[in-house]
Every structure is written in structure tokens, then in C-alpha cells.
Short mmCIF file of C-alpha atoms in Angstrom, two decimals:
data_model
loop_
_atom_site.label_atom_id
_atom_site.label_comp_id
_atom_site.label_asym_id
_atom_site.label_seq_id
_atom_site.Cartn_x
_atom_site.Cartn_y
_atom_site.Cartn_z
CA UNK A 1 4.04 70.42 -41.78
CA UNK A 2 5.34 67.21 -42.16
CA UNK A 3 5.11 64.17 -39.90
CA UNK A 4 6.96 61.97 -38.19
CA UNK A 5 9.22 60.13 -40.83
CA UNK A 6 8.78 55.97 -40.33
CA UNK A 7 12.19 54.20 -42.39
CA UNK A 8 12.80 50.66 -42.60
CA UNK A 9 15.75 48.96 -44.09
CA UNK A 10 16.71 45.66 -44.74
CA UNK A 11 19.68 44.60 -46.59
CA UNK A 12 20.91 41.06 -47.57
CA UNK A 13 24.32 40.34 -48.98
CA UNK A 14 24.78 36.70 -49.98
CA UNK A 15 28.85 36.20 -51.06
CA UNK A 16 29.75 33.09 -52.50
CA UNK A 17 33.46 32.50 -52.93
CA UNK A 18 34.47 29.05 -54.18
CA UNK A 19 38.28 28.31 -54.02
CA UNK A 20 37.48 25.46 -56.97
CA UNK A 21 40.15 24.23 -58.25
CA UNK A 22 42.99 23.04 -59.50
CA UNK A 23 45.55 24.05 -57.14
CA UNK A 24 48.36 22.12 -57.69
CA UNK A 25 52.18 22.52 -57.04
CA UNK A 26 54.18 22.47 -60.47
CA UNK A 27 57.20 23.59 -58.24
CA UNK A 28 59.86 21.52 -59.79
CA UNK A 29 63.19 22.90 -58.74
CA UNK A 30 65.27 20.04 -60.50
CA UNK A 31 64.81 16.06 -60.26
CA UNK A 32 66.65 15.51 -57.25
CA UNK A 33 64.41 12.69 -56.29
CA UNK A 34 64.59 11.20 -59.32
CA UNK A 35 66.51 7.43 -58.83
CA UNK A 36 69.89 8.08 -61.14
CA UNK A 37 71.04 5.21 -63.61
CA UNK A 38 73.01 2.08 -61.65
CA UNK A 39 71.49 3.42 -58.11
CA UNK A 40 70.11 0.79 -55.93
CA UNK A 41 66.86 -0.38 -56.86
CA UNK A 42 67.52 0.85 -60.49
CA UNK A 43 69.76 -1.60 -63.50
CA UNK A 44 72.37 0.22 -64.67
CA UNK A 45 71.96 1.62 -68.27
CA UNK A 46 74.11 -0.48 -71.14
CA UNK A 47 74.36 2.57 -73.29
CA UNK A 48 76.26 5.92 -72.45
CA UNK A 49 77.78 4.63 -69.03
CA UNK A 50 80.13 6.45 -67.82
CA UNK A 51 79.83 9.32 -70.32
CA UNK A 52 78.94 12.94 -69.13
CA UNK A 53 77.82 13.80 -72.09
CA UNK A 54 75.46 11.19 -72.43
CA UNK A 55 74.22 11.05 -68.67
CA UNK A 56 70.58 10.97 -68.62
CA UNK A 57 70.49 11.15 -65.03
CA UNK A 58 71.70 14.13 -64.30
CA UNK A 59 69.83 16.94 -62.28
CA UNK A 60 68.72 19.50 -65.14
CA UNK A 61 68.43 23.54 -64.03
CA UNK A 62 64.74 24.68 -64.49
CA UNK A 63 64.79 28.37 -65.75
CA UNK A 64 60.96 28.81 -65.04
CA UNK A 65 58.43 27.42 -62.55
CA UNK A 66 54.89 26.97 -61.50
CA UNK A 67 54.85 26.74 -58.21
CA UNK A 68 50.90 27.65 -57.62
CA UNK A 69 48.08 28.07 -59.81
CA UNK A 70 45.02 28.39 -58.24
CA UNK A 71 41.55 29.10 -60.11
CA UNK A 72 38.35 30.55 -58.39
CA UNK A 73 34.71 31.14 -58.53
CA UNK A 74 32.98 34.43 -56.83
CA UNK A 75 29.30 34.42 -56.46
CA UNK A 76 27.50 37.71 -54.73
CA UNK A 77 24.16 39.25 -54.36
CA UNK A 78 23.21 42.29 -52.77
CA UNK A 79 19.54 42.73 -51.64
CA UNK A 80 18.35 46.58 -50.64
CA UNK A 81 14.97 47.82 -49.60
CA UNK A 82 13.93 50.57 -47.85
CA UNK A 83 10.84 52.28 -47.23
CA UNK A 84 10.04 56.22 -45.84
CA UNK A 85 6.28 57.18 -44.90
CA UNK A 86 5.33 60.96 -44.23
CA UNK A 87 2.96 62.11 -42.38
CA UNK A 88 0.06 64.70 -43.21
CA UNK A 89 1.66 68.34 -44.38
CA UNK A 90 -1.77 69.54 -43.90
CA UNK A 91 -4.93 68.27 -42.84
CA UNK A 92 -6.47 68.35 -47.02
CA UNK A 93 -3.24 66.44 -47.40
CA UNK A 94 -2.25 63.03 -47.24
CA UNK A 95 0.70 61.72 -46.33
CA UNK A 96 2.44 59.71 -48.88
CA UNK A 97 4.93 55.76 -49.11
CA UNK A 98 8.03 55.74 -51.16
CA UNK A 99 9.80 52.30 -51.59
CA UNK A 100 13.08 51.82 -53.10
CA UNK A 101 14.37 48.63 -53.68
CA UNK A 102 18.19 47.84 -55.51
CA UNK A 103 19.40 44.52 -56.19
CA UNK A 104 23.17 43.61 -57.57
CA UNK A 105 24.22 40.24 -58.81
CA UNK A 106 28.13 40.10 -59.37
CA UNK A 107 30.02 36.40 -60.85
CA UNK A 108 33.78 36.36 -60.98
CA UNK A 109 35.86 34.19 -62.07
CA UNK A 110 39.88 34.16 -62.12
CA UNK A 111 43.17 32.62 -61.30
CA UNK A 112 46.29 32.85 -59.16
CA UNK A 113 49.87 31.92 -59.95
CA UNK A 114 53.36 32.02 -58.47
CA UNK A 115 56.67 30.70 -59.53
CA UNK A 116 60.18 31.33 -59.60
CA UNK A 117 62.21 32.44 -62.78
CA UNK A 118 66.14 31.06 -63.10
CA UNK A 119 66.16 30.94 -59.62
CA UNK A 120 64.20 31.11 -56.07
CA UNK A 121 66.75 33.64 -54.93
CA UNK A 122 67.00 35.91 -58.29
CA UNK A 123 63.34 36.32 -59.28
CA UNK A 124 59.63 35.11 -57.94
CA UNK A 125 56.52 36.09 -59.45
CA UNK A 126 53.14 36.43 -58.46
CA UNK A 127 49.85 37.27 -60.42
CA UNK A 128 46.11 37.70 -59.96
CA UNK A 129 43.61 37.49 -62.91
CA UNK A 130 40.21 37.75 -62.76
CA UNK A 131 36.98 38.83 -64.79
CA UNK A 132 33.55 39.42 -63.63
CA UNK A 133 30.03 40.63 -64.91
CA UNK A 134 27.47 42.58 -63.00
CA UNK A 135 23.91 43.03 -63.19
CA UNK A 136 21.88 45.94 -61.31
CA UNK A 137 18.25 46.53 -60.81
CA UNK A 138 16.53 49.96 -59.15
CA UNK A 139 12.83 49.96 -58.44
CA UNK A 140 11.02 52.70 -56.96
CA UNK A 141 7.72 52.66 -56.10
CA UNK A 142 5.38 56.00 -55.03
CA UNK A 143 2.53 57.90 -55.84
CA UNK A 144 3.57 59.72 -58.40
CA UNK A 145 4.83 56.54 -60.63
CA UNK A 146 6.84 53.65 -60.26
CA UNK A 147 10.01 53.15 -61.81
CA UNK A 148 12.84 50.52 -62.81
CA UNK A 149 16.49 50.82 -64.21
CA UNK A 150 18.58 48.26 -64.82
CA UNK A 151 22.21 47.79 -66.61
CA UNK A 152 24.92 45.78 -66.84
CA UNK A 153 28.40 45.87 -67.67
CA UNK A 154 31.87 43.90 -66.97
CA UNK A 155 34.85 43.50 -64.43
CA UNK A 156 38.65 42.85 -64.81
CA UNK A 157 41.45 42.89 -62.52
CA UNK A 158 44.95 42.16 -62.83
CA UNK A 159 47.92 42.66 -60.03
CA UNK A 160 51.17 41.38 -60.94
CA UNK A 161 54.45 40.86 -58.62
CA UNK A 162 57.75 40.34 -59.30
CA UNK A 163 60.58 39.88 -56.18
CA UNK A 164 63.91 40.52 -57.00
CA UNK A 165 67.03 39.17 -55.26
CA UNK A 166 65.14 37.94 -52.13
CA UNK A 167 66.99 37.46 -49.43
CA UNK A 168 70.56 39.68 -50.84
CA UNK A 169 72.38 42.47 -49.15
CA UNK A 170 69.97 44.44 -52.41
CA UNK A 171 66.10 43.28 -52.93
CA UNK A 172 63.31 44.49 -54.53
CA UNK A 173 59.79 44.41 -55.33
CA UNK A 174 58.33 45.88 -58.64
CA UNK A 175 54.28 45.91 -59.35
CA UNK A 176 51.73 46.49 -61.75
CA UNK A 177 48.04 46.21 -61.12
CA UNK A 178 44.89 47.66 -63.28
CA UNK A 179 41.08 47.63 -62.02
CA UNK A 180 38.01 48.53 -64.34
CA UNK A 181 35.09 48.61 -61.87
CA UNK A 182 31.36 50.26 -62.13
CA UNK A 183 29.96 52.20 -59.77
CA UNK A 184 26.25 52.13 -60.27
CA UNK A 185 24.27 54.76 -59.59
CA UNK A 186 20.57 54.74 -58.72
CA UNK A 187 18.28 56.40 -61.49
CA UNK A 188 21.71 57.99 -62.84
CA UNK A 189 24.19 56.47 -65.64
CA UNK A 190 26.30 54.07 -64.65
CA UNK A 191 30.30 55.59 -64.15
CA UNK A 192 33.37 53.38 -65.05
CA UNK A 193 36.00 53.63 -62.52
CA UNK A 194 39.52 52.77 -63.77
CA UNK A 195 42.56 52.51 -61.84
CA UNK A 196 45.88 52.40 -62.78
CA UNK A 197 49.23 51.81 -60.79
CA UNK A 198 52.42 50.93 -60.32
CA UNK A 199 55.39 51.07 -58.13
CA UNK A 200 58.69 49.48 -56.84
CA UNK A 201 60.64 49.36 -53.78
CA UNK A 202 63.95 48.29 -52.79
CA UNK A 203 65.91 47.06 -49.58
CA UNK A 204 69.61 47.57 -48.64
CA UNK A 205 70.69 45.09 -45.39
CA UNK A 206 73.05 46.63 -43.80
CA UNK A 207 74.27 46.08 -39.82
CA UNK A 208 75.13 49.64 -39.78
CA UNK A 209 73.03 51.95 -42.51
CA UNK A 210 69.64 49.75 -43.38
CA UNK A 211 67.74 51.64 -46.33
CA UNK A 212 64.73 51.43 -48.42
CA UNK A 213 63.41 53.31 -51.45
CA UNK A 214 59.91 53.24 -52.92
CA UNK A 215 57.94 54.75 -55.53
CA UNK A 216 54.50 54.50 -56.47
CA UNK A 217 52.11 55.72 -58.85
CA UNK A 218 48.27 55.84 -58.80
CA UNK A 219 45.61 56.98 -61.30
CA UNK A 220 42.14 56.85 -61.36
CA UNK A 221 39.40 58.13 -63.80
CA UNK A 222 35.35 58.34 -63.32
CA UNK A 223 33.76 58.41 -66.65
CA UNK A 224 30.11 57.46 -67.55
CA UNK A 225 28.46 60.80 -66.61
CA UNK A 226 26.05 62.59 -69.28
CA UNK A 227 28.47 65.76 -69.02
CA UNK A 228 31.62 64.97 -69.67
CA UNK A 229 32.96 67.86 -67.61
CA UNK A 230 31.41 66.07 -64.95
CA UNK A 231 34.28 62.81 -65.05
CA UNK A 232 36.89 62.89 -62.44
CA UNK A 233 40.22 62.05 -62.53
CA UNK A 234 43.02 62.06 -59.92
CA UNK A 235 46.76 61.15 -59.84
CA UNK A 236 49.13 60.37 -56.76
CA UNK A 237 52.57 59.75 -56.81
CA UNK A 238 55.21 59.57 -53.65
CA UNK A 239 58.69 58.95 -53.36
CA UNK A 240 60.04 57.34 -49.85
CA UNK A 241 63.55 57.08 -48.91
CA UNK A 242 64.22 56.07 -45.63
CA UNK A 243 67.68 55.21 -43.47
CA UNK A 244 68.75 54.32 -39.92
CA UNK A 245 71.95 55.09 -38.58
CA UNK A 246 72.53 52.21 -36.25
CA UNK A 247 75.40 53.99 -33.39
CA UNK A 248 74.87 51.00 -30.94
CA UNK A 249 72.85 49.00 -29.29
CA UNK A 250 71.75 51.83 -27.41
CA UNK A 251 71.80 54.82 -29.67
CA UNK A 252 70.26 55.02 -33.32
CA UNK A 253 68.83 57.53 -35.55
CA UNK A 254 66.12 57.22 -38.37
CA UNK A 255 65.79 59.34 -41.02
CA UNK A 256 62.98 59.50 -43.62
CA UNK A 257 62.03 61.56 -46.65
CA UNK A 258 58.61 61.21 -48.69
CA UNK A 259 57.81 63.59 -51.91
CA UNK A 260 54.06 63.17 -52.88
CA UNK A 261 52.13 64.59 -55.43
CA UNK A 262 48.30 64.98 -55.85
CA UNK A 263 45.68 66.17 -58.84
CA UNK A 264 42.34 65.82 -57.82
CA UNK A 265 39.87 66.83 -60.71
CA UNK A 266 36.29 66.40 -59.32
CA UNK A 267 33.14 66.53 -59.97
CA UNK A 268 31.05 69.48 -61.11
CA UNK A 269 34.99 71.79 -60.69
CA UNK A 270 36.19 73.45 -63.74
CA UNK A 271 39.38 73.92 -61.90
CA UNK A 272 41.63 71.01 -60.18
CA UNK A 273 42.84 70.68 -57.06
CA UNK A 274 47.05 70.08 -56.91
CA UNK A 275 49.21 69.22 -54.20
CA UNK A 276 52.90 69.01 -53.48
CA UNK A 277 54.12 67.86 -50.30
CA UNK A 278 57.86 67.32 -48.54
CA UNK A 279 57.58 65.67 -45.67
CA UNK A 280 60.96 64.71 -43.31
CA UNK A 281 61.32 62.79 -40.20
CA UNK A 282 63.96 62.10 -37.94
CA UNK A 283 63.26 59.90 -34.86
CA UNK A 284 66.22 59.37 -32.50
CA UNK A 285 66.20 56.77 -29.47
CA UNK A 286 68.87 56.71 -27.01
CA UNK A 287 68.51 53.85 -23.63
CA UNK A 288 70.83 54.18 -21.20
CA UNK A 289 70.88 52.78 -17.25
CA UNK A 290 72.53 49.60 -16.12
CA UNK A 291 69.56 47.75 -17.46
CA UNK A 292 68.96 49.92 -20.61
CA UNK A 293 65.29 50.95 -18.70
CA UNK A 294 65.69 54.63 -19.03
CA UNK A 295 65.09 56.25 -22.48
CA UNK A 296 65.34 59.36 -24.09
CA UNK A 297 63.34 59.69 -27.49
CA UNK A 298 63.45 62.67 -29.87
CA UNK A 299 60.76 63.14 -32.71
CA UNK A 300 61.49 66.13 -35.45
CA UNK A 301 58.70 66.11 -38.14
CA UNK A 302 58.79 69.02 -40.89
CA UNK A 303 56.34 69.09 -43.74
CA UNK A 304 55.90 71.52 -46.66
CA UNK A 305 53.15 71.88 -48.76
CA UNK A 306 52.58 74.06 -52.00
CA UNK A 307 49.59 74.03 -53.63
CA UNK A 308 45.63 74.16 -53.29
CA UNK A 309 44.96 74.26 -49.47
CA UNK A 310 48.80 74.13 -48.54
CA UNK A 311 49.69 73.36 -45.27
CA UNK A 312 53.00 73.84 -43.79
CA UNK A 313 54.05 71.74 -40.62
CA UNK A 314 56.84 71.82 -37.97
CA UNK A 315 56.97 68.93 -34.98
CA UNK A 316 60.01 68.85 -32.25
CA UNK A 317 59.06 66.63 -29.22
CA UNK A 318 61.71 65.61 -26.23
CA UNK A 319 60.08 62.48 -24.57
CA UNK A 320 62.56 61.06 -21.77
CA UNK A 321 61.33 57.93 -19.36
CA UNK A 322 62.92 57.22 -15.74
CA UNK A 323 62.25 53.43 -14.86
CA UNK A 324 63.44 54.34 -10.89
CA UNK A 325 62.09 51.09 -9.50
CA UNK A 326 60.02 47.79 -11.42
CA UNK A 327 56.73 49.72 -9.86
CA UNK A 328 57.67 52.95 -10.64
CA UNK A 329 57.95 55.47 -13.58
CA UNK A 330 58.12 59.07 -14.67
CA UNK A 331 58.12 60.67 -18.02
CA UNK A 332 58.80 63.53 -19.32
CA UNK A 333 57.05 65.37 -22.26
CA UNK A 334 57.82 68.42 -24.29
CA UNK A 335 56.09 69.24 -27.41
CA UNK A 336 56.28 72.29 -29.67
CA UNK A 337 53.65 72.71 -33.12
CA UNK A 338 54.09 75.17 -35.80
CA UNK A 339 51.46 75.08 -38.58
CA UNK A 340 50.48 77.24 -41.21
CA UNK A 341 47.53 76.95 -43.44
CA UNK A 342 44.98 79.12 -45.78
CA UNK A 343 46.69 82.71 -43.66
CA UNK A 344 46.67 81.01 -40.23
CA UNK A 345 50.04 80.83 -38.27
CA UNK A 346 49.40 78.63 -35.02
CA UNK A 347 52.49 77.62 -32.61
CA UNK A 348 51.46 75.45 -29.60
CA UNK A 349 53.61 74.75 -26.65
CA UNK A 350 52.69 71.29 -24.45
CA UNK A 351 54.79 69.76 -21.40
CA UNK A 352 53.58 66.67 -19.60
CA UNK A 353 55.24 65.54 -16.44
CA UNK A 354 53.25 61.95 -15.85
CA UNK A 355 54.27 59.47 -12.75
CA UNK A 356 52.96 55.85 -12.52
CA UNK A 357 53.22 53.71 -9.43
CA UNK A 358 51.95 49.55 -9.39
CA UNK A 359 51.21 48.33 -6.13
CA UNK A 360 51.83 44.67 -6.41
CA UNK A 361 49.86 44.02 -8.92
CA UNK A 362 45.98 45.10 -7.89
CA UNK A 363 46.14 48.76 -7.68
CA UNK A 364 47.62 51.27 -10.54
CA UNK A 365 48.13 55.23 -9.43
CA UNK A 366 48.53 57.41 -12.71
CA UNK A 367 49.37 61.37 -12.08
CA UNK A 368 49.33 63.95 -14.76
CA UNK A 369 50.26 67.72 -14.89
CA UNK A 370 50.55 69.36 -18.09
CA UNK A 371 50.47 72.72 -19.02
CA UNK A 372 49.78 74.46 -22.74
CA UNK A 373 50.30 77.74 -24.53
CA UNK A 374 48.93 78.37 -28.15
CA UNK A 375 49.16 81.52 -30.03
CA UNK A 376 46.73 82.09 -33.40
CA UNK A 377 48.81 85.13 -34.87
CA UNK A 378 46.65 88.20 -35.07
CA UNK A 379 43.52 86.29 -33.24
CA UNK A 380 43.06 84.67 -30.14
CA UNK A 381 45.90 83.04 -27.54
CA UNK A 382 44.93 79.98 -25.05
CA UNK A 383 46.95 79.28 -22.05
CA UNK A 384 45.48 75.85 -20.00
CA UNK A 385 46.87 74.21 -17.46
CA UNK A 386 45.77 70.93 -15.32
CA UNK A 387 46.33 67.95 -13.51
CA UNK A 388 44.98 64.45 -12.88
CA UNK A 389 45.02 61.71 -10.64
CA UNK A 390 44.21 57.93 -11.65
CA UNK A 391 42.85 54.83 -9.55
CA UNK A 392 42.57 51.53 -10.93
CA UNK A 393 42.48 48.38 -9.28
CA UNK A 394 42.20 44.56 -10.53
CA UNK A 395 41.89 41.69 -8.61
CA UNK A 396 40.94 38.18 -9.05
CA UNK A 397 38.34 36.84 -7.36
CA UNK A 398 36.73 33.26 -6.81
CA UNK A 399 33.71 34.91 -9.41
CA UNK A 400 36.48 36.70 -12.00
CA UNK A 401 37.61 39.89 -11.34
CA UNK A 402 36.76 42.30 -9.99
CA UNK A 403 37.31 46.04 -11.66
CA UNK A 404 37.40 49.45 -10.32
CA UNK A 405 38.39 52.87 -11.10
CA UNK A 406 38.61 56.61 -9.34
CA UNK A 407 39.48 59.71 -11.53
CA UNK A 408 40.10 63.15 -10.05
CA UNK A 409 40.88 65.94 -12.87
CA UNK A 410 41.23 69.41 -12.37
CA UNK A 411 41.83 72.03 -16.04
CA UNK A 412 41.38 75.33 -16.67
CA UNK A 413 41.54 77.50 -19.66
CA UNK A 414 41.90 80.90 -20.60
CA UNK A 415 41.59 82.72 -23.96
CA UNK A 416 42.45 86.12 -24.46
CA UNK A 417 42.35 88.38 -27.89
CA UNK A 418 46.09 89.36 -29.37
CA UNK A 419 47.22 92.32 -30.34
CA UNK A 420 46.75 92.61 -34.24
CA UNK A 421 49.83 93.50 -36.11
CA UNK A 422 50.34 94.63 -39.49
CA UNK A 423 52.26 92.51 -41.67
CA UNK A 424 55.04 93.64 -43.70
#
């Protein structure tokens, strides 16, 4: 039998990031501050006065530019040791030391730029380069051999970013980015990890109907592993649309809409995984009161899956607050849950009725009831029920302040077996 198992572990991570460089501000938007010919301070010109044509001076349009470039240096090391000791299995037989100990170098180097393209408020850019190599080194050390692996490979990274029509009734935002990183892998080879993506999104400003739409795109692949029907791969890709019906200052309605799809292809599967969800939200707020401090809020949430481990989703929840004085407040909660997933159909039904009362400002009383009904078709239904009570008081004393609280809870459950039913 084995012993008690002794591990120590030390780890030391050095980063070195040097912003070296050469950041400088091209940003010339015309020569505005340039002295024309004949100002004061400046003798007039003898040729081409007076002729457009010929004007020198002049502001001239810029159609591109560089309003950052900044280059950089990263430096990191990654230091890991550990060490496990067993005790005796048996009294003919020693226990035994393993030490492992894994140590990463990493040097980057790359750039950042921004600018503006015919104009500040048509199109901006933004880009970040960079390259790096890394070094890795595994030694293990017990007593049935030592052993060391070490490799190597390279880094690059790119994200580029283009704004569109910044600060128009219509803007937008369109991306592109690519990352080839290693993930390395103690005793094992060494897997490439390559992601892929890009996207847009785009912005309507509107007083009455504000709206956005966005799409992006992800993709990622593991390769490196000795069986190739070992490499992953997975996609994602989701479409957002989103509006809010502005009614007045007190009333408004937001609506959203989000189509996503998933491929998961891991590892050691001969099979993927896929995944295609619809997902809708509508959120309305209505404040009403002479002061606007009462509210009613109402969230509906609806999601439907189809696919490997599917899971369908329906959310209504009625939340209204009273504000009846400045130190005191009700609320109201209602909540109803439908989900189905893998042959389960579970509906849950939740109300809260919660008060809160400030005296001065020292001592808060919170007070909770609630009450809860969930049914598992064909298996087991839960009705609960409880209430609480909550002290806390703050004051400020010549030493700080000074904190207390008092909780009194009372709950109780009960869970009883349904009727099965056959399904038709």
C-alpha cells in the first residue's frame, strides 16, 4: 500500500515586454500649420502670385495616413519543477522520487499601426503583427531512467481592423485575425494550433429604432498528433441582430435574435459533435410614478437547439418594483422555466415577494418569501417553499466601522414520485 504522497512545486514565469520603439505620430491630416506664401513672417513668392493653379500653399487632401506605428519586443520564460515521493507499497519495497522539470523560452517581436484612409470619418484602420519563436525543454528524472525532450518551433499573429463610417447614422466594423500557436506537450509531439476568424458588425443610430448586426466566424485546427485521426478541429459561427423600440422615455422594448452554429471534432471521436442554436430575447421596461421610481420589467427568453446534446429553452419572468418611500421597497418576482434536453421535460414555477426597509442609514431589514414548484415529466416533482429575514447594520465609528449581521431562514422541501405516463 502506498504512502503518504509528499509534492512540491515551484514555478517561475519571468515576462519581459519592451514597448521599444519608434512610436511616432505620422498623422498628417493636411498642412494647416504650414505658414502660406505672403503671410506674416513669410516674403511673398515673385512667381505664380495670385494664380490658383500655381498656389503652392494650398492645404493638399491626404488619402492615406499613419497615425501610429508602434514596434515591440516580448521576452518570457517559464520555469516548472515538481517533485512526488511515495512511500513503501510493502515493507521489501522501497518507496521511490520522480522529478519533472519543464522550461519554455518564448521571444516576440512585432508592430502596431493605425491610420485613417480618405478620411477620419469614412475609414480607420488598425493592425497587429507579430512573430515569435519558442523553445521547450522536459526533464524527468526517476528510478527507472531519466529523460529529456526538447523542440522548437515558430509564432505569428496578425489582427486587422477596419472602421467604417464612424460616427454616421450607418457604421461598421469589419475584422480579420489569424494565430499559429504550439501547444507543447510533455513527452508527446508537439500540436499546432491554428485559428482562423473573421467577422463584421454594423450600427444604425436611430432616436426611435437603434439596431446592430454582427457576424462572426471562428475556426480552429489541432494537428501535430502521431494519428492523424487524433487532430481536432472545430468551427463557430453566429449571427446577432438586435433592435430597441424606443416608445418613450418611460416605455421601450428590446428585441434580439442570435443563430449560432458549432462542429466540434475532438480528440480520439470518429464522430463530431454539431450544434444549431436559435436563441430570441425580448426585454421590455416600463417606469412609471411621479418620479419614474416604480418599474415593471418583463424578460421572454426562447432558445432552440438541434443537434448533438440539443437543448430546448423557454424563459417568461414578470419583475415589478414599488419605491413607496426613499427607505422603502417591495418587489415582485414571477418566474416560469421550460427546458428540454437528452428525453427530459422540466417546467419550474418561482415567485418571490422581497421587502427592504433602511433605517437612516445604519441598519438594513431584507424579507424574503418565495415559493417553487418543478415537475420532471414521468420522474420526480419538488414543491419548496420559505422565507427569510435579513439584519445588517453599519456604522462609523471613531476606530472605522463597525459591521454586523443577523439572518433568520426558514425552507422546506418536498419531493414526491409522478405518475408515469405513456407517451404517444
Amino acid at each position: 500500500m502506498y504512502g503518504a504522497v509528499n509534492s512540491l512545486r515551484m514555478r517561475y514565469l519571468s515576462a519581459l515586454s519592451c514597448m521599444i520603439v519608434l512610436g511616432w505620430a505620422v498623422a498628417v491630416h493636411g498642412d494647416e500649420g504650414r505658414p502660406s506664401a505672403g503671410s506674416e513672417g513669410s516674403p511673398p513668392s515673385a512667381i505664380g502670385d495670385g494664380d490658383p493653379e500655381n498656389d503652392e500653399s494650398r492645404p493638399r487632401h491626404r488619402y492615406f495616413s499613419l497615425d501610429q506605428f508602434d514596434a515591440y519586443l516580448e521576452l518570457e520564460s517559464t520555469y516548472d519543477y515538481s517533485r512526488v515521493k511515495t512511500g513503501r507499497r510493502r515493507p521489501s519495497r522501497k518507496g521511490f522520487t520522480q522529478k519533472n522539470s519543464d522550461m519554455t523560452f518564448t521571444e516576440k517581436a512585432g508592430f502596431e499601426l493605425g491610420g485613417m484612409i480618405l478620411d477620419p470619418q469614412i475609414i480607420t484602420y488598425s493592425a497587429d503583427f507579430s512573430f515569435g519563436l519558442t523553445q521547450n525543454r522536459f526533464k524527468e528524472e526517476s528510478r527507472f531512467g531519466d529523460r529529456t525532450n526538447r523542440d522548437s518551433g515558430y509564432l505569428l499573429n496578425y489582427d486587422l481592423r477596419v472602421n467604417l463610417f464612424q460616427g454616421r447614422k450607418i457604421s461598421g466594423t469589419v475584422y480579420g485575425l489569424k494565430q499559429n500557436d504550439r501547444i507543447s506537450r510533455r513527452f508527446q509531439p508537439t500540436l499546432r494550433e491554428d485559428r482562423t476568424g473573421f467577422g463584421t458588425s454594423w450600427f444604425f443610430a436611430d432616436d426611435k429604432f437603434p439596431m446592430e448586426l454582427s457576424y462572426d466566424y471562428t475556426e480552429t485546427d489541432r494537428t501535430g498528433n502521431r494519428n492523424q485521426r487524433d487532430d481536432e478541429h472545430f468551427t463557430e459561427s453566429t449571427l446577432h441582430y438586435g433592435v430597441e423600440w424606443v416608445i418613450s422615455d418611460r416605455n421601450r422594448i428590446k428585441f434580439s435574435y442570435e443563430h449560432a452554429e458549432n462542429k466540434q471534432e475532438y480528440q480520439g471521436l470518429s464522430v463530431p459533435f454539431d450544434t444549431t442554436r436559435d436563441l430570441f430575447l425580448i426585454d421590455h421596461e416600463l417606469t412609471f410614478g411621479s418620479q419614474d421610481q416604480h418599474a415593471l420589467r418583463t424578460l421572454i427568453h426562447y432558445q432552440e437547439e438541434s443537434g448533438d446534446f440539443a437543448r430546448d429553452f423557454f424563459e417568461i419572468g414578470p419583475q415589478l418594483t414599488l419605491q413607496h418611500t426613499d427607505n422603502l421597497q417591495t418587489m415582485y418576482k414571477y418566474q416560469f422555466n421550460r427546458e428540454r434536453y437528452q428525453g427530459l421535460d422540466i417546467e419550474t414555477h418561482r415567485a418571490d415577494w422581497q421587502l427592504v426597509h433602511q433605517l437612516y442609514t445604519n441598519l438594513t431589514t431584507t424579507v424574503d418569501v418565495f415559493g417553487l414548484y418543478e415537475d420532471v415529466e414521468n420522474d420526480v416533482k419538488t414543491t419548496q417553499y420559505g422565507t427569510s429575514v435579513d439584519w445588517q447594520y453599519n456604522r462609523k465609528n471613531a476606530l472605522g466601522h463597525f459591521y454586523a449581521n443577523l439572518a433568520l431562514a426558514y425552507d422546506t422541501e418536498q419531493i414526491g414520485r409522478a405518475s408515469c405516463r405513456e407517451r404517444v
